[in-house]
Every structure is written in C-alpha cells, then in structure tokens.
Amino acid sequence: MGSNPPSFHPQGPGYDEPGYSPEILPPGGAAPPPQRPRRNWWAAAPATYVLIGINVAVFVLMTLRGVSFYNPNSDQLLSWGADQAGKVLVDGDWWRLFTAMFVHVGIVHLGMNMWCLWNLGLLAEPLMGSFGVIAVYLLTGTAGNMLSIAHNVILPVHENGYAIYPVGAGASGAVFGIAGALIVLLKSSRLPVPPNELKKLRRSVIMFAAINLVIPIAVNYGADALHAGLKIDYMAHIGGCACGLLFAAPMVPRIGSPRNVFSVRLRTTIGIVLGVLVLFAFFLAQLPR
C-alpha cells in the first residue's frame, strides 16, 4: 500500500531540451529534491513475510518427516500441533490453540491461506505496523481456535454413542482476524486516501470475509450429504473475524496518526483482547465434556 512520488530525472525537468545546462538551476533558484528510493519487497511488509515463512517452513518440515503432502491424517496433524477439543480441555494441551494456526492440511490448504495472508497482510501492515500484524494474527487465530473448540464441545458430533471431536488446523482464523481489523481501520477518517478509494478497499475486504464465511457452510453441507470426512472449520473463521473487529475498535491507523497515540492505542488493544481471551479460556475450562 502507499504511493510513490512522480518520477523525475535527478537533473530536474527539461534536462533533454536543446540548450539545457545541468549547471543552471531551474526557475526559483532551488535544486529539485532527490528522488526518494523505493523500498524493497521485504521492507514493505516484514511481519507478513515472516508469518508466511513460518507457515511454509512448518509445512516443509512436516513433509520431510513423512506427513502426506496432499492429505495428512488426523494423527499426523495432531503430532505437529493441530488442535482438538479433547486434547485441549481434557489433556490440558492449551498450547495447541497457538500452534494449530501454523499447521495445514495439505499443500492446497496452505496455498490458499498464504495467498489470502499475503494480500491482506500487505494492506494491513502499513495501517497497524509489523508488531500489530503479528499481534492480530496470533490473538485472532487463537480466538478462532477457541470458538471452534467451544462449538465442538457444546454441539458435538456423535458416532456410536460417543462424542467425536474433529481436528482443527490452519491459519484461516488468523487471516479472517486481519480482515476483521481492516474492516474497522479502513473506515478511519485519518487516512490520507480519497474517501471513494477507501470505500472500495473496505468493500472488497467485506466481500472477501462474507464470501469466505458462506462458502465453508455450503461445503460442509455438501460434505454431510456425501458423508465426506474433511470439513472447513467455519467457526474458526467467525471467531477470528469477530476478534479482529474487537482488536481494531480501540485503534487508530498508524498512517495519519501521531506515533505516541498509535502506540498507546495498540498496547491498549492488545491488553483488552488478551483479557477477553483469558476469560474465554476460563469459560472453556468449565464446559462439561
């Protein structure tokens, strides 16, 4: 995101006109300012690329250790940190709420999530900074996993009289969290962007979230009809998006805001969301299972 200044020759306008002398200053007596160098791809969104790199690295390690490239099974996913209600609430593996957002169910799942993370991250990082992107990814991804577990415990799937808890994995909850935060931040009047352009950007993010919340429900309905085992965890999407909206509500965008105001709002936001997640964890721990 962002714009670059109009390009110009370092010797000033008119350098190629007949009789032009580079020693003569242009009208006004001041030399033109030097052209600002373009930032490289890494400097534009380092946190986004770090998160993508971690996800890809985990997937590569999984495949090198024998995990299926296309369709890993539940045991393979659990051994690498995927979450499951029984593992979290009965065995006490709360760390899975964090690790599950870096584990993916095959190359297609990874590719789709990383594509979305790349597009949303490049848009979000100028607005909330690198630390903000990492914070929203981790917090909203955790929130999505927590809501998914709550749903699986409250409304479990039964098989032969026993509750079956599905395995959950993937960065989609965190991706939806970034989308939720963007929906709020792109409404800010502080951004030095024409209102019509902001509306277009915001509308596109809202459409992304809406479409990708509806599609999983339809896919799961079809999977039930066909008795297929693999389903999309749309509750993680909803939880991540809702937490992203909460995350951005107290914030101001980094662009157009004083640095100290942005820093205070970001720290306040992280504290609020952490407090909500701790309370939600206590709620989960009390659920009958």
PDB file of N, CA, C and O in Angstrom, residues 2 12 36 70 81 89 131 148 150 160 196 209 213:
ATOM      1  N   GLY A   2       0.335   2.322  -0.435  1.00  0.00           N
ATOM      2  CA  GLY A   2       1.125   3.540  -0.438  1.00  0.00           C
ATOM      3  C   GLY A   2       1.366   3.967  -1.869  1.00  0.00           C
ATOM      4  O   GLY A   2       1.068   3.266  -2.834  1.00  0.00           O
ATOM      5  N   GLY A  12      16.533  17.468 -12.929  1.00  0.00           N
ATOM      6  CA  GLY A  12      15.436  18.414 -12.992  1.00  0.00           C
ATOM      7  C   GLY A  12      14.704  18.347 -14.310  1.00  0.00           C
ATOM      8  O   GLY A  12      15.168  17.736 -15.276  1.00  0.00           O
ATOM      9  N   ARG A  36      13.134   9.921  -3.782  1.00  0.00           N
ATOM     10  CA  ARG A  36      13.137   9.011  -2.655  1.00  0.00           C
ATOM     11  C   ARG A  36      13.278   7.578  -3.160  1.00  0.00           C
ATOM     12  O   ARG A  36      12.536   7.150  -4.037  1.00  0.00           O
ATOM     13  N   TYR A  70      -0.486 -34.015   0.361  1.00  0.00           N
ATOM     14  CA  TYR A  70      -1.809 -33.600  -0.087  1.00  0.00           C
ATOM     15  C   TYR A  70      -2.903 -33.796   0.956  1.00  0.00           C
ATOM     16  O   TYR A  70      -3.808 -32.970   1.059  1.00  0.00           O
ATOM     17  N   GLY A  81       0.894 -30.390  16.205  1.00  0.00           N
ATOM     18  CA  GLY A  81       0.353 -29.259  16.959  1.00  0.00           C
ATOM     19  C   GLY A  81      -1.035 -28.818  16.593  1.00  0.00           C
ATOM     20  O   GLY A  81      -1.480 -27.755  17.053  1.00  0.00           O
ATOM     21  N   LEU A  89      -8.909 -29.553  26.264  1.00  0.00           N
ATOM     22  CA  LEU A  89      -9.681 -29.457  27.507  1.00  0.00           C
ATOM     23  C   LEU A  89      -9.470 -30.637  28.451  1.00  0.00           C
ATOM     24  O   LEU A  89      -9.549 -30.463  29.669  1.00  0.00           O
ATOM     25  N   PHE A 131       4.466  -5.053  14.305  1.00  0.00           N
ATOM     26  CA  PHE A 131       4.089  -5.657  15.582  1.00  0.00           C
ATOM     27  C   PHE A 131       2.582  -5.851  15.657  1.00  0.00           C
ATOM     28  O   PHE A 131       2.092  -6.864  16.182  1.00  0.00           O
ATOM     29  N   SER A 148     -13.987 -22.442  17.916  1.00  0.00           N
ATOM     30  CA  SER A 148     -14.191 -23.732  17.270  1.00  0.00           C
ATOM     31  C   SER A 148     -14.308 -24.855  18.300  1.00  0.00           C
ATOM     32  O   SER A 148     -15.192 -25.719  18.206  1.00  0.00           O
ATOM     33  N   ALA A 150     -15.168 -24.522  21.470  1.00  0.00           N
ATOM     34  CA  ALA A 150     -16.416 -24.333  22.216  1.00  0.00           C
ATOM     35  C   ALA A 150     -17.593 -24.898  21.429  1.00  0.00           C
ATOM     36  O   ALA A 150     -18.467 -25.579  21.988  1.00  0.00           O
ATOM     37  N   ASN A 160     -21.671 -43.726  17.211  1.00  0.00           N
ATOM     38  CA  ASN A 160     -21.797 -44.912  18.072  1.00  0.00           C
ATOM     39  C   ASN A 160     -21.975 -44.534  19.542  1.00  0.00           C
ATOM     40  O   ASN A 160     -21.450 -45.200  20.439  1.00  0.00           O
ATOM     41  N   ASN A 196     -13.549   7.758  -1.586  1.00  0.00           N
ATOM     42  CA  ASN A 196     -14.068   6.770  -2.528  1.00  0.00           C
ATOM     43  C   ASN A 196     -13.149   5.566  -2.638  1.00  0.00           C
ATOM     44  O   ASN A 196     -13.606   4.417  -2.753  1.00  0.00           O
ATOM     45  N   ALA A 209     -14.581 -11.404   3.272  1.00  0.00           N
ATOM     46  CA  ALA A 209     -14.990 -12.058   4.514  1.00  0.00           C
ATOM     47  C   ALA A 209     -16.341 -12.735   4.359  1.00  0.00           C
ATOM     48  O   ALA A 209     -16.539 -13.878   4.790  1.00  0.00           O
ATOM     49  N   LEU A 213     -17.046 -16.772   4.421  1.00  0.00           N
ATOM     50  CA  LEU A 213     -17.819 -17.305   5.538  1.00  0.00           C
ATOM     51  C   LEU A 213     -18.990 -18.150   5.037  1.00  0.00           C
ATOM     52  O   LEU A 213     -19.402 -19.115   5.686  1.00  0.00           O
TER      53      LEU A 213
END
